[in-house]
Short mmCIF file of C-alpha atoms in Angstrom, two decimals:
data_model
loop_
_atom_site.label_atom_id
_atom_site.label_comp_id
_atom_site.label_asym_id
_atom_site.label_seq_id
_atom_site.Cartn_x
_atom_site.Cartn_y
_atom_site.Cartn_z
CA UNK A 1 59.08 -33.63 14.48
CA UNK A 2 56.61 -31.88 16.23
CA UNK A 3 55.07 -34.12 19.33
CA UNK A 4 51.43 -35.63 19.69
CA UNK A 5 49.56 -36.53 22.86
CA UNK A 6 46.36 -38.87 22.47
CA UNK A 7 44.75 -40.32 25.23
CA UNK A 8 45.47 -43.82 25.74
CA UNK A 9 42.12 -45.76 25.36
CA UNK A 10 38.72 -44.50 24.59
CA UNK A 11 35.27 -46.48 24.65
CA UNK A 12 32.36 -45.77 21.80
CA UNK A 13 29.16 -47.65 21.44
CA UNK A 14 28.15 -48.71 18.30
CA UNK A 15 26.32 -46.26 15.90
CA UNK A 16 27.77 -43.43 18.16
CA UNK A 17 30.30 -41.02 16.74
CA UNK A 18 33.60 -41.60 18.04
CA UNK A 19 35.39 -38.31 18.24
CA UNK A 20 39.40 -39.03 18.94
CA UNK A 21 41.44 -35.84 20.30
CA UNK A 22 45.27 -35.27 19.70
CA UNK A 23 47.22 -32.46 20.83
CA UNK A 24 50.33 -31.12 18.84
CA UNK A 25 51.00 -27.54 20.70
CA UNK A 26 54.24 -27.36 19.17
CA UNK A 27 53.18 -27.85 15.37
CA UNK A 28 54.60 -25.59 12.54
CA UNK A 29 52.92 -23.65 10.72
CA UNK A 30 53.46 -25.83 7.18
CA UNK A 31 53.14 -29.32 8.90
CA UNK A 32 50.54 -31.48 8.15
CA UNK A 33 48.28 -33.27 10.44
CA UNK A 34 47.84 -37.17 9.55
CA UNK A 35 45.80 -39.66 10.88
CA UNK A 36 46.38 -43.65 10.60
CA UNK A 37 44.58 -46.60 12.20
CA UNK A 38 45.72 -50.06 12.77
CA UNK A 39 43.55 -52.98 13.41
CA UNK A 40 45.18 -55.69 15.21
CA UNK A 41 48.37 -57.69 13.80
CA UNK A 42 47.55 -55.82 10.34
CA UNK A 43 49.71 -52.71 9.02
CA UNK A 44 48.46 -49.00 9.46
CA UNK A 45 45.86 -47.75 7.51
CA UNK A 46 45.63 -43.98 5.98
CA UNK A 47 42.52 -42.16 6.94
CA UNK A 48 42.72 -38.32 6.20
CA UNK A 49 44.97 -35.50 7.05
CA UNK A 50 44.78 -31.96 6.70
CA UNK A 51 46.59 -28.68 7.20
CA UNK A 52 44.15 -25.64 8.21
CA UNK A 53 40.69 -26.40 7.24
CA UNK A 54 38.61 -29.28 8.42
CA UNK A 55 38.45 -32.04 6.05
CA UNK A 56 35.68 -34.85 5.40
CA UNK A 57 36.31 -38.23 3.21
CA UNK A 58 34.40 -41.28 3.14
CA UNK A 59 35.76 -42.71 6.40
CA UNK A 60 35.99 -39.80 8.48
CA UNK A 61 36.17 -36.18 9.52
CA UNK A 62 39.15 -33.85 10.65
CA UNK A 63 38.37 -30.92 12.79
CA UNK A 64 41.62 -28.81 13.28
CA UNK A 65 41.50 -25.43 15.77
CA UNK A 66 42.14 -22.44 14.59
CA UNK A 67 45.39 -22.11 16.34
CA UNK A 68 46.24 -25.84 15.14
CA UNK A 69 47.29 -27.28 18.52
CA UNK A 70 44.95 -29.57 18.67
CA UNK A 71 42.54 -31.76 16.25
CA UNK A 72 39.64 -34.46 16.10
CA UNK A 73 39.28 -37.53 14.66
CA UNK A 74 35.48 -37.99 13.82
CA UNK A 75 34.00 -41.42 13.07
CA UNK A 76 30.37 -40.36 12.15
CA UNK A 77 29.07 -43.96 12.95
CA UNK A 78 31.55 -46.22 14.48
CA UNK A 79 31.38 -50.07 13.74
CA UNK A 80 32.52 -52.85 15.57
CA UNK A 81 35.08 -53.03 12.34
CA UNK A 82 36.16 -49.73 13.47
CA UNK A 83 38.36 -50.85 16.73
CA UNK A 84 41.78 -50.24 16.30
CA UNK A 85 45.00 -48.01 17.39
CA UNK A 86 44.14 -44.77 16.14
CA UNK A 87 47.55 -42.59 15.37
CA UNK A 88 47.81 -39.10 14.87
CA UNK A 89 51.05 -37.58 13.56
CA UNK A 90 52.37 -34.28 12.67
CA UNK A 91 54.38 -34.40 9.37
CA UNK A 92 57.82 -32.73 8.85
CA UNK A 93 58.06 -29.71 6.84
CA UNK A 94 58.05 -30.04 3.14
CA UNK A 95 61.20 -30.02 1.08
CA UNK A 96 64.80 -30.79 1.92
CA UNK A 97 64.16 -33.55 4.35
CA UNK A 98 62.40 -36.64 4.16
CA UNK A 99 58.75 -37.15 4.73
CA UNK A 100 59.22 -39.17 7.54
CA UNK A 101 56.06 -40.33 9.71
CA UNK A 102 56.70 -40.38 13.46
CA UNK A 103 54.34 -43.14 15.13
CA UNK A 104 53.42 -42.57 18.76
CA UNK A 105 51.35 -44.99 20.85
CA UNK A 106 48.14 -43.83 19.54
CA UNK A 107 44.67 -44.07 21.02
CA UNK A 108 43.01 -47.74 21.00
CA UNK A 109 39.06 -47.37 20.31
CA UNK A 110 37.04 -49.93 21.40
CA UNK A 111 34.13 -49.97 19.68
CA UNK A 112 31.27 -52.02 21.83
CA UNK A 113 27.39 -53.21 21.00
CA UNK B 1 44.69 -55.39 -7.87
CA UNK B 2 47.46 -52.61 -6.68
CA UNK B 3 49.09 -52.84 -3.34
CA UNK B 4 51.84 -54.00 -1.52
CA UNK B 5 52.83 -57.68 -0.53
CA UNK B 6 55.19 -59.04 2.24
CA UNK B 7 56.11 -62.50 2.87
CA UNK B 8 55.92 -64.37 4.38
CA UNK B 9 53.35 -63.45 7.48
CA UNK B 10 55.11 -65.42 10.15
CA UNK B 11 58.81 -65.85 10.16
CA UNK B 12 60.94 -68.30 12.56
CA UNK B 13 64.68 -68.11 12.86
CA UNK B 14 67.24 -69.21 15.06
CA UNK B 15 69.56 -67.07 17.02
CA UNK B 16 72.24 -65.77 15.03
CA UNK B 17 71.09 -66.44 11.36
CA UNK B 18 70.59 -63.59 8.87
CA UNK B 19 67.28 -63.60 7.64
CA UNK B 20 65.43 -61.40 4.53
CA UNK B 21 62.23 -60.39 4.71
CA UNK B 22 60.44 -59.16 1.42
CA UNK B 23 58.55 -56.04 0.37
CA UNK B 24 57.04 -55.60 -3.16
CA UNK B 25 54.76 -53.12 -4.43
CA UNK B 26 52.80 -52.29 -7.90
CA UNK B 27 51.73 -49.25 -6.89
CA UNK B 28 54.91 -47.56 -9.06
CA UNK B 29 55.79 -45.79 -5.97
CA UNK B 30 59.12 -43.97 -5.88
CA UNK B 31 59.36 -44.45 -1.94
CA UNK B 32 59.44 -47.53 0.08
CA UNK B 33 60.07 -47.98 4.22
CA UNK B 34 60.77 -50.08 6.50
CA UNK B 35 59.07 -50.01 10.23
CA UNK B 36 59.53 -52.16 13.31
CA UNK B 37 56.84 -52.70 15.96
CA UNK B 38 57.05 -54.02 19.41
CA UNK B 39 54.16 -55.05 21.49
CA UNK B 40 52.01 -52.41 22.39
CA UNK B 41 54.24 -49.46 20.61
CA UNK B 42 54.41 -47.22 17.45
CA UNK B 43 56.01 -47.73 14.47
CA UNK B 44 59.93 -46.95 14.72
CA UNK B 45 61.58 -46.29 11.28
CA UNK B 46 64.59 -48.00 10.30
CA UNK B 47 65.42 -47.45 6.87
CA UNK B 48 63.72 -45.66 3.80
CA UNK B 49 64.31 -45.46 -0.08
CA UNK B 50 63.42 -42.12 -2.00
CA UNK B 51 64.21 -43.98 -5.37
CA UNK B 52 66.19 -47.06 -6.81
CA UNK B 53 69.49 -47.23 -5.48
CA UNK B 54 69.05 -44.74 -2.89
CA UNK B 55 68.56 -45.26 0.45
CA UNK B 56 68.93 -44.05 3.70
CA UNK B 57 68.91 -45.08 7.67
CA UNK B 58 66.07 -44.37 9.48
CA UNK B 59 65.86 -43.63 13.49
CA UNK B 60 66.75 -47.51 14.43
CA UNK B 61 69.16 -48.58 11.29
CA UNK B 62 71.78 -50.50 13.30
CA UNK B 63 71.68 -54.17 12.90
CA UNK B 64 69.88 -54.07 9.69
CA UNK B 65 70.45 -53.79 5.80
CA UNK B 66 68.56 -52.90 2.82
CA UNK B 67 68.71 -52.71 -1.02
CA UNK B 68 66.85 -51.21 -3.70
CA UNK B 69 67.64 -52.62 -7.34
CA UNK B 70 64.31 -52.44 -8.54
CA UNK B 71 61.45 -49.89 -8.24
CA UNK B 72 58.97 -52.42 -7.29
CA UNK B 73 61.14 -54.41 -4.57
CA UNK B 74 63.06 -53.55 -1.13
CA UNK B 75 63.84 -56.39 1.02
CA UNK B 76 65.00 -55.75 4.52
CA UNK B 77 68.03 -58.16 5.97
CA UNK B 78 67.86 -58.39 9.71
CA UNK B 79 71.44 -59.29 10.56
CA UNK B 80 73.02 -61.44 13.62
CA UNK B 81 74.23 -58.18 14.57
CA UNK B 82 70.30 -57.05 15.56
CA UNK B 83 70.00 -57.53 19.33
CA UNK B 84 66.42 -57.93 19.75
CA UNK B 85 64.96 -58.79 16.17
CA UNK B 86 61.72 -60.55 17.22
CA UNK B 87 59.47 -57.67 16.39
CA UNK B 88 56.38 -57.20 13.66
CA UNK B 89 57.71 -55.57 10.57
CA UNK B 90 56.13 -53.14 8.37
CA UNK B 91 56.78 -52.34 4.87
CA UNK B 92 55.27 -48.87 3.47
CA UNK B 93 55.61 -47.15 0.25
CA UNK B 94 54.67 -43.85 -1.00
CA UNK B 95 54.45 -41.80 -4.29
CA UNK B 96 57.48 -39.91 -3.70
CA UNK B 97 59.41 -39.16 -0.39
CA UNK B 98 59.04 -35.06 -0.46
CA UNK B 99 55.56 -35.17 -0.76
CA UNK B 100 52.75 -32.97 1.35
CA UNK B 101 50.46 -32.90 -1.46
CA UNK B 102 47.27 -34.77 -1.58
CA UNK B 103 47.12 -38.20 -2.10
CA UNK B 104 50.86 -38.72 -1.07
CA UNK B 105 49.79 -40.79 2.18
CA UNK B 106 52.02 -44.34 2.66
CA UNK B 107 50.34 -47.50 1.99
CA UNK B 108 51.48 -50.33 4.33
CA UNK B 109 51.59 -54.22 3.51
CA UNK B 110 50.25 -56.48 6.06
CA UNK B 111 53.27 -57.03 7.92
CA UNK B 112 55.79 -60.02 8.92
CA UNK B 113 56.18 -61.46 12.35
CA UNK B 114 59.62 -62.52 12.87
CA UNK B 115 60.25 -64.72 15.74
CA UNK B 116 63.68 -65.33 16.43
CA UNK B 117 64.14 -68.54 18.88
#
């Protein structure tokens, strides 16, 4: 599985954009980048995923660099409820193997007033 | 409402006892998973199941057992052979195991916090 590297923690003021970086320099051409978040003592929640193109949904935007070696999750207007641990995961190649998710330690985002 | 349920939220057991954690989903998902999370750590995969009557060991299966007799249920038994069973246990499901398509993300339950005394 490709390894991801994320900062241990980040702070963001409420109402501002939160930009969470992730490095995945050994990613393979057919591996997806997934983002989940986990609020304290709850199960992880899916946010977004992408392969090559930038993606946007109602929760966030995902920007993947052209060489695919890094990505950034953007929460456009962070609120206190966005305080959580954010996990960047590279999903194994398709076909023949289980699409298991490997969770690292993630980035702890603290949104403040 | 569709979703995944885990019960109970908190569970206490004496050392040496087996304990079974329940996981039920009504999402009609084929694949189900069990993860363990220790304080300050990411999730580690214990077992996963692609379909009814099938399951495979994950990265840390020793001391655990599972069954998949029904599509909607995937109970996990923590046996006395598990040396450090105290942890937060998370169950998840997805449409199928081999995915990669849009919308095949894993949905997680609320978790069960097991404490062995």
